[in-house]
């Protein structure tokens, strides 16, 4: 099964954050096609390689709902991924949240 979901990526820095969009491969946990917003990775490098880097989170959006999860940032290879255990938990949380009925608007 080839299932890729669009996600938001947030690299938390000491005084700032770097935002990006990417695709999470639910089979492997790899994150590809990362597109940074207002950040030049060619000039400034991979965010996780910076001295002020703290951690990275991902956000999966669907119908006004979102699920936040931990992303591993490999500073040496310049790549993002989700661990197998985090991926399994994410699948369960996302299925539960996104299968609920949309909230009623008043």
mmCIF file with all atom_site columns, C-alpha atoms in Angstrom, residues 18 22 29-30 34 42 61 64-65 72 80 82 101:
data_model
loop_
_atom_site.group_PDB
_atom_site.id
_atom_site.type_symbol
_atom_site.label_atom_id
_atom_site.label_alt_id
_atom_site.label_comp_id
_atom_site.label_asym_id
_atom_site.label_entity_id
_atom_site.label_seq_id
_atom_site.pdbx_PDB_ins_code
_atom_site.Cartn_x
_atom_site.Cartn_y
_atom_site.Cartn_z
_atom_site.occupancy
_atom_site.B_iso_or_equiv
_atom_site.pdbx_formal_charge
_atom_site.auth_seq_id
_atom_site.auth_comp_id
_atom_site.auth_asym_id
_atom_site.auth_atom_id
_atom_site.pdbx_PDB_model_num
ATOM 1  C CA . UNK A 1 18  ? 11.008  26.862 11.109 1.00 0.00 ? 18  UNK A CA 1
ATOM 2  C CA . UNK A 1 22  ? 5.995   17.527 3.562  1.00 0.00 ? 22  UNK A CA 1
ATOM 3  C CA . UNK A 1 29  ? 7.701   6.542  8.370  1.00 0.00 ? 29  UNK A CA 1
ATOM 4  C CA . UNK A 1 30  ? 9.898   8.529  5.982  1.00 0.00 ? 30  UNK A CA 1
ATOM 5  C CA . UNK A 1 34  ? 9.865   18.881 2.369  1.00 0.00 ? 34  UNK A CA 1
ATOM 6  C CA . UNK A 1 42  ? 20.443  26.023 1.047  1.00 0.00 ? 42  UNK A CA 1
ATOM 7  C CA . UNK A 1 61  ? -4.632  17.968 9.445  1.00 0.00 ? 61  UNK A CA 1
ATOM 8  C CA . UNK A 1 64  ? -10.438 21.260 10.955 1.00 0.00 ? 64  UNK A CA 1
ATOM 9  C CA . UNK A 1 65  ? -8.911  18.660 13.279 1.00 0.00 ? 65  UNK A CA 1
ATOM 10 C CA . UNK A 1 72  ? 13.027  12.517 14.340 1.00 0.00 ? 72  UNK A CA 1
ATOM 11 C CA . UNK A 1 80  ? 13.066  13.646 8.745  1.00 0.00 ? 80  UNK A CA 1
ATOM 12 C CA . UNK A 1 82  ? 8.887   8.992  12.314 1.00 0.00 ? 82  UNK A CA 1
ATOM 13 C CA . UNK A 1 101 ? -18.239 13.207 13.177 1.00 0.00 ? 101 UNK A CA 1
#
